[in-house]
Short mmCIF file of C-alpha atoms and ligand atoms in Angstrom, two decimals:
data_model
loop_
_atom_site.label_atom_id
_atom_site.label_comp_id
_atom_site.label_asym_id
_atom_site.label_seq_id
_atom_site.Cartn_x
_atom_site.Cartn_y
_atom_site.Cartn_z
CA MET A 27 0.00 0.00 0.00
CA ARG A 28 1.40 3.37 -1.06
CA THR A 29 0.05 6.52 0.59
CA LEU A 30 0.73 10.04 -0.65
CA PHE A 31 0.48 13.05 1.68
CA ARG A 32 0.30 16.37 -0.09
CA ASN A 33 -0.72 20.00 0.15
CA LEU A 34 1.15 20.32 3.44
CA TRP A 35 3.88 22.20 5.24
CA LEU A 36 6.63 19.81 6.23
CA ALA A 37 8.35 20.06 9.62
CA ASP A 38 10.76 17.23 8.95
CA GLY A 39 12.12 16.87 12.51
CA SER A 40 15.57 18.28 11.73
CA GLY A 41 14.68 21.83 12.74
CA SER A 42 15.15 23.16 9.21
CA PRO A 43 12.52 25.66 8.02
CA LEU A 44 9.05 24.53 7.01
CA ARG A 45 8.75 23.74 3.33
CA ARG A 46 6.00 22.81 0.91
CA SER A 47 6.36 19.11 0.22
CA ALA A 48 4.75 15.83 -0.67
CA VAL A 49 5.58 12.64 1.19
CA LEU A 50 5.16 9.16 -0.26
CA VAL A 51 4.93 6.16 2.04
CA ASP A 52 5.34 2.56 0.98
CA GLY A 53 4.18 0.11 3.67
CA GLU A 54 5.92 0.95 6.93
CA ARG A 55 8.54 3.32 5.50
CA ILE A 56 8.94 6.67 3.85
CA LEU A 57 9.77 6.22 0.18
CA ALA A 58 10.12 9.80 -1.08
CA VAL A 59 10.00 13.42 0.11
CA GLU A 60 9.78 15.82 -2.85
CA PRO A 61 8.31 19.24 -3.66
CA GLU A 62 5.74 17.50 -5.90
CA ILE A 63 4.76 13.85 -6.31
CA THR A 64 2.02 12.83 -8.72
CA ALA A 65 -1.03 11.11 -7.29
CA SER A 66 -0.59 8.22 -9.73
CA ALA A 67 2.43 7.08 -7.67
CA ALA A 68 0.11 6.11 -4.78
CA ASP A 69 -2.82 3.87 -3.94
CA ARG A 70 -4.40 6.62 -1.86
CA THR A 71 -3.84 10.35 -1.41
CA VAL A 72 -4.32 12.31 1.80
CA GLU A 73 -4.73 16.08 1.38
CA LEU A 74 -3.58 18.13 4.37
CA ARG A 75 -5.00 21.45 3.19
CA GLY A 76 -2.00 23.47 4.31
CA ARG A 77 -1.59 21.91 7.75
CA ILE A 78 1.69 20.67 9.25
CA LEU A 79 3.06 17.17 8.78
CA SER A 80 5.72 16.27 11.34
CA PRO A 81 7.36 13.06 12.55
CA GLY A 82 5.26 11.32 15.21
CA PHE A 83 5.95 12.93 18.57
CA ILE A 84 8.28 11.09 20.94
CA ASP A 85 7.35 11.00 24.61
CA VAL A 86 10.77 10.63 26.25
CA HIS A 87 9.36 10.07 29.72
CA GLY A 88 6.37 7.74 29.93
CA HIS A 89 5.11 5.12 32.36
CA SER A 90 3.02 2.84 30.11
CA ASP A 91 5.12 -0.25 30.90
CA LEU A 92 2.05 -2.21 32.08
CA ALA A 93 -0.75 0.05 30.89
CA LEU A 94 -0.03 -0.95 27.30
CA ALA A 95 0.03 -4.62 28.20
CA ALA A 96 -3.46 -4.19 29.65
CA ARG A 97 -4.88 -1.74 27.10
CA PRO A 98 -2.68 -1.79 23.99
CA GLU A 99 -4.56 0.96 22.16
CA GLY A 100 -2.79 3.66 24.22
CA PHE A 101 -5.49 6.16 23.37
CA GLY A 102 -4.32 8.97 25.68
CA LYS A 103 -0.97 9.07 23.91
CA ILE A 104 -1.82 8.49 20.26
CA SER A 105 -4.65 11.04 20.43
CA GLN A 106 -2.10 13.77 21.19
CA GLY A 107 0.17 12.81 18.30
CA ILE A 108 2.62 10.61 20.19
CA SER A 109 3.81 7.59 18.20
CA CYS A 110 6.73 6.44 20.38
CA GLU A 111 7.13 6.34 24.12
CA ILE A 112 10.21 5.72 26.24
CA MET A 113 9.20 3.72 29.32
CA GLY A 114 11.11 2.30 32.30
CA ASN A 115 11.42 5.76 33.85
CA CYS A 116 11.96 6.93 37.43
CA GLY A 117 13.69 3.65 38.25
CA LEU A 118 10.61 1.57 37.51
CA SER A 119 10.82 -0.77 34.52
CA ALA A 120 8.87 -3.98 33.90
CA PHE A 121 12.12 -5.95 33.75
CA PRO A 122 14.31 -7.65 34.80
CA LEU A 123 11.98 -9.86 36.83
CA SER A 124 13.17 -12.41 39.36
CA PRO A 125 11.66 -14.25 42.34
CA GLU A 126 12.85 -11.25 44.43
CA ASN A 127 10.64 -8.65 42.73
CA ARG A 128 8.00 -10.43 40.67
CA GLU A 129 5.42 -10.77 43.44
CA HIS A 130 5.87 -7.19 44.60
CA LEU A 131 5.53 -5.78 41.09
CA GLY A 132 2.51 -8.01 40.53
CA GLU A 133 0.85 -6.30 43.53
CA LEU A 134 1.95 -2.82 42.44
CA TRP A 135 0.43 -3.41 39.02
CA ALA A 136 -2.58 -5.48 40.14
CA GLN A 137 -4.97 -2.89 38.66
CA TYR A 138 -3.81 -3.85 35.15
CA GLU A 139 -4.96 -7.46 35.59
CA THR A 140 -2.31 -8.67 33.23
CA ALA A 141 0.19 -11.49 33.75
CA LEU A 142 3.85 -10.55 34.11
CA ASP A 143 4.78 -13.33 31.72
CA TRP A 144 8.32 -12.22 30.82
CA GLU A 145 11.72 -11.90 32.46
CA ASP A 146 13.79 -9.43 30.52
CA PHE A 147 13.63 -6.44 28.19
CA SER A 148 13.22 -8.55 25.06
CA GLY A 149 10.47 -10.64 26.63
CA TRP A 150 8.60 -7.56 27.84
CA ARG A 151 8.74 -5.87 24.46
CA ALA A 152 7.67 -9.05 22.70
CA ALA A 153 4.73 -9.33 25.14
CA LEU A 154 3.60 -5.78 24.30
CA ARG A 155 3.94 -6.37 20.57
CA SER A 156 2.03 -9.63 20.74
CA ARG A 157 -0.84 -7.74 22.38
CA GLY A 158 -0.92 -5.35 19.41
CA VAL A 159 0.41 -2.05 20.81
CA ARG A 160 0.30 0.92 18.46
CA LEU A 161 2.84 3.13 20.23
CA ARG A 162 6.44 2.14 19.59
CA PRO A 163 7.61 0.78 22.95
CA GLU A 164 11.15 1.74 23.99
CA ALA A 165 12.55 1.51 27.50
CA LEU A 166 15.27 2.31 29.96
CA VAL A 167 16.32 -0.21 32.61
CA GLY A 168 14.82 0.96 35.91
CA HIS A 169 17.26 0.93 38.81
CA ASN A 170 14.57 0.15 41.39
CA THR A 171 13.42 -2.90 39.47
CA LEU A 172 17.01 -3.94 38.87
CA ARG A 173 18.00 -3.56 42.52
CA ALA A 174 14.89 -5.37 43.70
CA ALA A 175 15.55 -8.22 41.25
CA VAL A 176 18.84 -8.83 43.05
CA ALA A 177 18.26 -7.68 46.63
CA GLY A 178 14.55 -7.08 47.19
CA TYR A 179 13.05 -3.92 48.65
CA ALA A 180 14.76 -3.60 52.03
CA ASP A 181 17.09 -0.81 53.20
CA GLU A 182 20.35 -2.65 52.62
CA THR A 183 23.80 -1.94 51.33
CA LEU A 184 24.55 -4.40 48.59
CA SER A 185 27.27 -7.01 48.89
CA PRO A 186 29.97 -6.91 46.19
CA GLY A 187 28.39 -10.01 44.68
CA GLN A 188 24.96 -8.37 44.50
CA LEU A 189 26.39 -5.27 42.86
CA GLU A 190 28.16 -7.44 40.30
CA GLU A 191 24.90 -9.24 39.58
CA MET A 192 23.12 -5.89 39.03
CA LYS A 193 25.85 -4.83 36.62
CA ARG A 194 25.58 -8.10 34.75
CA LEU A 195 21.80 -7.80 34.37
CA LEU A 196 22.08 -4.15 33.33
CA ALA A 197 24.68 -5.00 30.68
CA ARG A 198 22.48 -7.82 29.41
CA GLU A 199 19.47 -5.51 28.96
CA LEU A 200 21.52 -2.73 27.34
CA ALA A 201 22.97 -5.22 24.88
CA ALA A 202 19.42 -6.39 24.10
CA GLY A 203 18.33 -2.87 23.14
CA ALA A 204 17.31 -1.05 26.32
CA LEU A 205 18.19 2.62 25.81
CA GLY A 206 19.97 3.28 29.12
CA LEU A 207 19.46 3.32 32.87
CA SER A 208 16.87 5.30 34.84
CA THR A 209 16.83 6.00 38.55
CA GLY A 210 14.06 7.08 40.93
CA LEU A 211 16.10 7.96 44.00
CA LEU A 212 13.04 9.22 45.87
CA TYR A 213 11.44 5.79 45.83
CA VAL A 214 11.96 2.43 47.53
CA PRO A 215 14.42 0.75 47.09
CA GLY A 216 16.36 3.26 44.94
CA LYS A 217 16.53 5.70 47.86
CA PHE A 218 18.70 3.21 49.77
CA ALA A 219 21.40 3.22 47.07
CA PRO A 220 24.55 5.12 48.04
CA PRO A 221 26.22 7.28 45.35
CA GLY A 222 28.91 4.63 44.87
CA GLU A 223 26.30 2.12 43.68
CA ILE A 224 24.96 4.58 41.11
CA GLU A 225 28.49 5.37 39.96
CA GLU A 226 29.26 1.69 39.40
CA LEU A 227 26.11 1.29 37.30
CA MET A 228 26.92 4.47 35.35
CA ARG A 229 30.20 2.82 34.35
CA VAL A 230 28.21 0.05 32.67
CA VAL A 231 26.01 2.63 30.92
CA ALA A 232 29.10 4.56 29.76
CA ALA A 233 30.76 1.39 28.48
CA HIS A 234 27.71 0.83 26.25
CA ASP A 235 27.69 4.53 25.25
CA LYS A 236 24.10 4.87 26.49
CA ILE A 237 22.17 7.41 28.55
CA TYR A 238 21.50 7.79 32.27
CA ALA A 239 18.15 9.42 33.09
CA THR A 240 17.41 10.35 36.67
CA HIS A 241 14.50 11.30 38.87
CA LEU A 242 16.75 13.08 41.35
CA ARG A 243 16.94 12.15 45.02
CA SER A 244 15.36 15.54 45.71
CA GLU A 245 13.74 17.99 43.32
CA GLY A 246 13.22 20.61 46.01
CA ASN A 247 14.94 21.18 49.34
CA GLU A 248 18.05 19.22 48.33
CA LEU A 249 17.95 19.93 44.61
CA PHE A 250 21.51 21.31 44.52
CA GLU A 251 22.92 18.42 46.57
CA SER A 252 21.13 15.93 44.33
CA LEU A 253 22.46 17.52 41.15
CA ASP A 254 25.96 17.72 42.62
CA GLU A 255 25.83 14.05 43.59
CA THR A 256 24.65 13.04 40.11
CA ILE A 257 27.19 15.13 38.23
CA GLU A 258 30.05 14.04 40.48
CA CYS A 259 29.16 10.37 39.95
CA ALA A 260 28.86 10.97 36.21
CA ARG A 261 32.30 12.61 36.04
CA ARG A 262 33.93 9.79 37.96
CA ALA A 263 32.20 7.12 35.90
CA GLY A 264 33.06 8.72 32.56
CA LEU A 265 29.36 9.01 31.70
CA LYS A 266 28.76 11.05 28.53
CA LYS A 267 24.96 11.36 28.38
CA LEU A 268 22.99 12.64 31.36
CA HIS A 269 19.28 13.33 31.32
CA ILE A 270 17.33 14.97 34.16
CA SER A 271 13.73 13.72 34.24
CA HIS A 272 10.82 16.14 34.78
CA PHE A 273 13.24 18.97 35.57
CA LYS A 274 11.73 21.28 38.19
CA THR A 275 12.25 23.26 41.40
CA ALA A 276 9.64 21.69 43.67
CA GLY A 277 8.14 23.65 46.56
CA ARG A 278 7.76 27.43 46.80
CA ALA A 279 10.83 27.74 49.05
CA ASN A 280 12.92 26.32 46.19
CA TRP A 281 11.62 28.40 43.30
CA GLY A 282 14.70 30.62 43.50
CA LYS A 283 16.99 27.68 42.76
CA LEU A 284 16.57 27.49 39.01
CA ASP A 285 19.63 29.63 38.21
CA GLY A 286 21.80 27.53 40.52
CA ALA A 287 20.46 24.34 38.98
CA LEU A 288 21.15 25.59 35.45
CA GLU A 289 24.69 26.60 36.45
CA ARG A 290 25.27 23.04 37.60
CA LEU A 291 24.01 21.62 34.31
CA GLU A 292 26.32 24.06 32.53
CA SER A 293 29.31 22.90 34.58
CA ALA A 294 28.53 19.29 33.68
CA ARG A 295 28.43 20.29 30.05
CA ALA A 296 31.79 22.04 30.41
CA ALA A 297 33.14 18.72 31.73
CA GLY A 298 32.15 17.03 28.46
CA ILE A 299 28.83 15.52 29.56
CA ARG A 300 25.91 16.04 27.21
CA VAL A 301 23.02 17.19 29.41
CA THR A 302 19.35 17.12 28.48
CA VAL A 303 16.07 17.42 30.40
CA ASP A 304 12.38 16.74 29.89
CA ARG A 305 9.32 18.42 31.24
CA TYR A 306 5.54 18.12 31.18
CA PRO A 307 3.84 21.51 30.80
CA TRP A 308 1.93 21.64 34.09
CA THR A 309 2.83 23.07 37.51
CA GLU A 310 1.17 20.22 39.42
CA SER A 311 3.09 16.98 39.82
CA MET A 312 1.43 13.61 40.28
CA THR A 313 2.62 10.49 42.02
CA GLN A 314 1.56 7.92 44.58
CA LEU A 315 -0.08 9.60 47.57
CA SER A 316 2.06 7.42 49.86
CA VAL A 317 5.21 9.49 49.10
CA ILE A 318 4.08 12.18 51.57
CA LEU A 319 4.18 9.84 54.58
CA PRO A 320 6.89 10.94 57.04
CA GLY A 321 9.39 8.73 58.85
CA LYS A 322 9.54 4.97 58.67
CA ALA A 323 6.16 4.59 56.97
CA GLY A 324 7.57 6.55 54.02
CA ASP A 325 10.35 3.98 53.63
CA LEU A 326 8.03 1.01 53.19
CA ASP A 327 7.12 -0.65 49.92
CA ASP A 328 3.39 -0.69 49.13
CA SER A 329 2.72 -4.20 50.39
CA SER A 330 4.42 -3.62 53.73
CA LEU A 331 2.62 -0.28 54.07
CA SER A 332 -0.74 -1.97 53.47
CA ARG A 333 0.02 -4.51 56.19
CA LEU A 334 1.03 -1.74 58.62
CA LEU A 335 -2.10 0.32 57.88
CA ALA A 336 -4.33 -2.67 58.62
CA ASN A 337 -3.62 -1.89 62.28
CA ALA A 338 -5.91 0.83 63.72
CA GLU A 339 -3.34 2.09 66.23
CA GLU A 340 -0.72 2.47 63.50
CA ARG A 341 -3.21 4.40 61.39
CA LEU A 342 -3.77 6.89 64.23
CA ARG A 343 -0.06 7.23 64.91
CA ILE A 344 0.82 7.78 61.24
CA ALA A 345 -2.03 10.26 60.74
CA ALA A 346 -0.77 12.29 63.71
CA ALA A 347 2.79 12.32 62.39
CA LEU A 348 1.57 13.27 58.92
CA ALA A 349 -0.59 16.13 60.26
CA ALA A 350 2.38 17.46 62.24
CA SER A 351 4.65 17.38 59.17
CA ARG A 352 2.44 19.61 56.98
CA SER A 353 0.99 23.09 57.25
CA ALA A 354 -2.80 23.42 57.45
CA ASP A 355 -3.07 25.05 54.00
CA TYR A 356 -0.96 22.31 52.36
CA TRP A 357 -4.02 20.13 51.77
CA GLU A 358 -5.67 22.70 49.48
CA GLY A 359 -2.86 21.97 47.04
CA VAL A 360 -3.24 18.18 47.00
CA THR A 361 -5.81 16.80 44.56
CA LEU A 362 -6.91 13.17 44.54
CA VAL A 363 -6.46 11.78 41.03
CA SER A 364 -7.18 8.07 41.24
CA THR A 365 -7.94 5.39 43.82
CA ARG A 366 -9.48 1.95 43.96
CA SER A 367 -11.04 2.71 47.35
CA ALA A 368 -14.76 2.01 46.82
CA LYS A 369 -15.83 5.03 48.85
CA PHE A 370 -13.61 7.58 47.06
CA ARG A 371 -13.50 6.08 43.58
CA GLY A 372 -15.58 8.84 42.04
CA ASP A 373 -13.75 11.67 43.78
CA GLY A 374 -10.86 12.19 41.39
CA GLY A 375 -10.34 15.90 40.81
CA ARG A 376 -11.29 16.92 44.38
CA THR A 377 -8.76 18.27 46.86
CA ILE A 378 -7.86 16.37 50.03
CA ALA A 379 -9.02 19.44 51.96
CA ALA A 380 -12.46 19.35 50.36
CA LEU A 381 -12.86 15.60 50.83
CA ALA A 382 -11.79 15.80 54.48
CA GLU A 383 -14.34 18.53 55.07
CA ARG A 384 -17.06 16.43 53.45
CA GLU A 385 -16.13 13.37 55.51
CA GLN A 386 -15.72 15.40 58.70
CA ILE A 387 -12.25 14.02 59.40
CA THR A 388 -8.77 15.54 59.34
CA PRO A 389 -6.94 15.69 55.98
CA ALA A 390 -4.15 13.48 57.35
CA GLY A 391 -6.76 10.99 58.61
CA LEU A 392 -8.33 10.93 55.17
CA VAL A 393 -4.97 10.26 53.50
CA VAL A 394 -4.30 7.36 55.85
CA GLU A 395 -7.78 5.95 55.18
CA LEU A 396 -7.20 6.12 51.42
CA LEU A 397 -3.81 4.45 51.72
CA ALA A 398 -5.14 1.75 54.03
CA GLU A 399 -7.56 0.77 51.29
CA ASP A 400 -5.26 1.22 48.30
CA ALA A 401 -1.63 2.01 49.05
CA ALA A 402 -0.34 1.11 45.60
CA GLY A 403 -3.01 2.63 43.39
CA THR A 404 -3.95 5.89 45.12
CA THR A 405 -2.40 8.81 43.25
CA ALA A 406 -2.60 12.54 43.81
CA ALA A 407 -1.55 15.78 42.16
CA PHE A 408 0.55 18.19 44.17
CA ARG A 409 0.65 21.92 43.60
CA GLY A 410 4.12 23.26 44.16
CA MET A 411 5.84 24.35 40.97
CA SER A 412 6.48 27.84 39.67
CA GLU A 413 4.81 28.99 36.47
CA GLU A 414 7.71 31.33 35.74
CA ASN A 415 10.24 28.49 36.13
CA LEU A 416 8.09 26.26 33.91
CA ARG A 417 8.24 28.96 31.23
CA ARG A 418 12.03 29.19 31.54
CA ILE A 419 12.52 25.40 31.52
CA LEU A 420 10.34 24.97 28.42
CA ALA A 421 12.49 27.61 26.70
CA LEU A 422 15.70 25.58 27.21
CA PRO A 423 16.89 24.34 23.81
CA PHE A 424 17.74 20.94 25.35
CA CYS A 425 14.30 20.43 26.97
CA MET A 426 12.18 17.65 25.48
CA MET A 427 8.58 16.64 26.06
CA GLY A 428 8.04 13.95 28.67
CA SER A 429 4.47 13.30 29.79
CA ASP A 430 5.43 11.39 32.96
CA GLU A 431 2.18 9.45 32.45
CA SER A 432 1.00 6.07 31.30
CA ALA A 433 -1.14 5.60 28.20
CA ARG A 434 -4.75 5.28 29.29
CA PRO A 435 -7.87 4.35 27.39
CA ALA A 436 -10.68 6.89 27.06
CA ASP A 437 -12.41 5.28 30.08
CA ASP A 438 -10.90 5.10 33.57
CA SER A 439 -10.78 1.29 33.80
CA ILE A 440 -7.04 1.36 34.57
CA GLY A 441 -7.16 4.51 36.68
CA ARG A 442 -7.61 8.20 36.07
CA SER A 443 -4.86 10.19 34.47
CA HIS A 444 -3.23 13.51 35.23
CA PRO A 445 -4.28 15.77 32.32
CA ARG A 446 -0.71 15.41 31.06
CA GLY A 447 -1.65 11.86 30.01
CA PHE A 448 -3.88 13.28 27.27
CA GLY A 449 -2.40 16.71 26.68
CA SER A 450 1.36 16.92 27.26
CA ALA A 451 2.50 16.93 23.63
CA ALA A 452 -0.19 19.33 22.44
CA ARG A 453 0.32 21.72 25.38
CA PHE A 454 4.12 21.56 25.02
CA LEU A 455 3.78 22.53 21.37
CA ARG A 456 1.24 25.29 22.16
CA ARG A 457 3.49 26.78 24.84
CA LEU A 458 6.54 26.82 22.59
CA LEU A 459 4.63 28.37 19.69
CA ASP A 460 3.05 31.00 21.96
CA ALA A 461 6.52 31.85 23.30
CA GLY A 462 7.59 32.69 19.75
CA SER A 463 9.32 29.46 18.75
CA PRO A 464 9.16 28.68 15.01
CA ILE A 465 7.05 25.59 14.31
CA GLU A 466 10.05 23.65 13.00
CA SER A 467 12.04 24.30 16.19
CA ALA A 468 9.19 23.22 18.47
CA VAL A 469 8.70 20.07 16.39
CA TYR A 470 12.44 19.34 16.46
CA ARG A 471 12.40 19.23 20.27
CA MET A 472 9.64 16.61 20.24
CA THR A 473 11.07 14.52 17.41
CA GLY A 474 14.62 14.83 16.02
CA LEU A 475 16.19 15.99 19.28
CA ALA A 476 14.46 13.25 21.25
CA ALA A 477 15.44 10.55 18.74
CA GLY A 478 19.04 11.77 18.65
CA THR A 479 19.35 11.99 22.44
CA PHE A 480 18.01 8.49 23.09
CA GLU A 481 19.43 7.04 19.87
CA LEU A 482 16.25 5.94 18.19
CA SER A 483 17.70 5.65 14.73
CA GLY A 484 14.67 4.79 12.60
CA ILE A 485 12.32 7.55 13.73
CA GLY A 486 12.22 11.28 14.50
CA ARG A 487 12.82 12.52 10.94
CA ILE A 488 10.81 12.62 7.77
CA GLU A 489 13.24 11.38 5.15
CA PRO A 490 13.39 8.39 2.82
CA GLY A 491 14.05 5.15 4.67
CA LYS A 492 12.72 6.30 8.04
CA ALA A 493 9.60 4.79 9.59
CA ALA A 494 6.28 6.21 8.44
CA ASP A 495 5.46 7.68 11.87
CA PHE A 496 3.64 11.00 11.48
CA THR A 497 1.57 13.55 13.28
CA ALA A 498 -0.49 16.09 11.39
CA PHE A 499 -1.67 19.15 13.27
CA ASP A 500 -3.17 22.59 12.92
CA PRO A 501 -0.73 25.04 14.56
CA ASP A 502 -3.46 27.61 15.25
CA VAL A 503 -5.58 25.16 17.23
CA VAL A 504 -3.27 22.56 18.75
CA ASP A 505 -3.46 22.49 22.57
CA ALA A 506 -4.38 20.24 25.47
CA ALA A 507 -8.10 20.03 26.18
CA ALA A 508 -7.73 17.90 29.33
CA ASP A 509 -7.90 19.31 32.86
CA PHE A 510 -8.11 17.79 36.35
CA ALA A 511 -11.90 17.63 36.24
CA ASN A 512 -11.93 15.94 32.80
CA PRO A 513 -8.45 14.49 32.31
CA HIS A 514 -9.38 11.93 29.65
CA THR A 515 -10.12 14.49 26.96
CA PRO A 516 -8.27 14.21 23.64
CA ALA A 517 -6.07 17.12 22.59
CA ALA A 518 -7.32 19.74 20.14
CA GLY A 519 -5.83 20.30 16.71
CA ILE A 520 -4.37 16.83 16.07
CA LEU A 521 -5.56 15.66 12.63
CA PHE A 522 -4.11 12.18 12.76
CA THR A 523 -1.32 10.02 14.11
CA MET A 524 0.35 7.40 11.94
CA SER A 525 2.65 4.67 13.23
CA GLY A 526 4.52 2.34 10.89
CA GLY A 527 2.38 3.38 7.93
CA GLU A 528 -0.95 2.83 9.69
CA PHE A 529 -3.38 5.43 10.91
CA VAL A 530 -3.62 4.75 14.64
CA TYR A 531 -5.63 7.89 15.40
CA ARG A 532 -7.87 9.79 13.02
CA PRO A 533 -10.75 11.57 14.79
ZN1 ZN B 617 9.82 10.55 38.23
#
């Protein structure tokens, strides 16, 4: 099947100026890109009426590792023009699996009701493909999964033998095609890893000439220390490609730290390390509600936390400690996104403050009640980022689009999304265009730059031989339409998404 796209402005993913072009596709690949191609060369012709044709957008920071196994259509992503997603982020990948981590991950991902019937990167990707995914699945090796595969989830320093085993598994996955290593040093068990452990793993990444992407140990109060630790490890390990995930200055007290953070990235660059970042275009973060628990409860994995919260006395004690650790107005800025708790299932989009008022209990008591019912699946959005810093981060020429979300279906059968799950790419594009970026430059950040940074050789450009992965959009209209009240709303202005020569989204 040959398809001809014509009457369009081409943003080819290289950043070079828009040009009038026709693009001919044969099967899964691009056959020709010329100023004019006659319709007789094709089996079908698609007229774009002066809109933009770009490479399919690349989401460099996604979490669809299991979501796509459960619901392969990936509607939230493809409906915003994304055709490829990099998964395995924040230290959490779906591989390697071992008796040490399989049961735990099975509980963490119970909502997806899908068997973890693989062991390694190749097996995971084959499992997704056999289920018929439409997004191109790529992945980093997650440090938390890797560490747990060898040593479980406890707060332990690894033995030399365990560290060697981690390095062996990491090397195996990188050789099989995983793009690099990710860490989530805020989470269990990654938070127990000393810098020396990360440095040793970076050496393996450097030896394979791949990338290290990190959710820093702290994105707020200890942002500088976390960046310094990362860059120091990278220097010592000879790492050449460093990527900071969802780059931000979290918490109002830390909004003044952006200049200092950028200076640190600059110093890494001066030391010969290529530094990149990604960002979703919202000022509210989203993660598991359990991350706000203070003290020992905050160090537990989800299963252990559930067992602890089954005890009424523990619930009272933890609620008291949580209340003492937060200011009274904090709870206005925390919005419940998703939970499997029967009582609160329909309350996504409401703040913890409002729900506590309705239930006539304290906000901390409400949080503990939610976590007691669903520690693994209860997620919340947290206000705490600066709009001005978001504007400055999006303007960085090395900032890519990363949704930090999993691909959800239109319904909420596998949980409700942050609006970024349906709108990141479109909003990212809108913000760049509104800030005065030429269309070709904005597209480059979401395509060619992303493909080059993560070494995705067959995609990210519209040129003969590359994969027929496209997004067509109207630059006057394109924007997110999702918000916290209605997060599963497709983006505006996306005309279609094509992956491997097939229309996967065409509203
Ligand atoms: Zn993260």
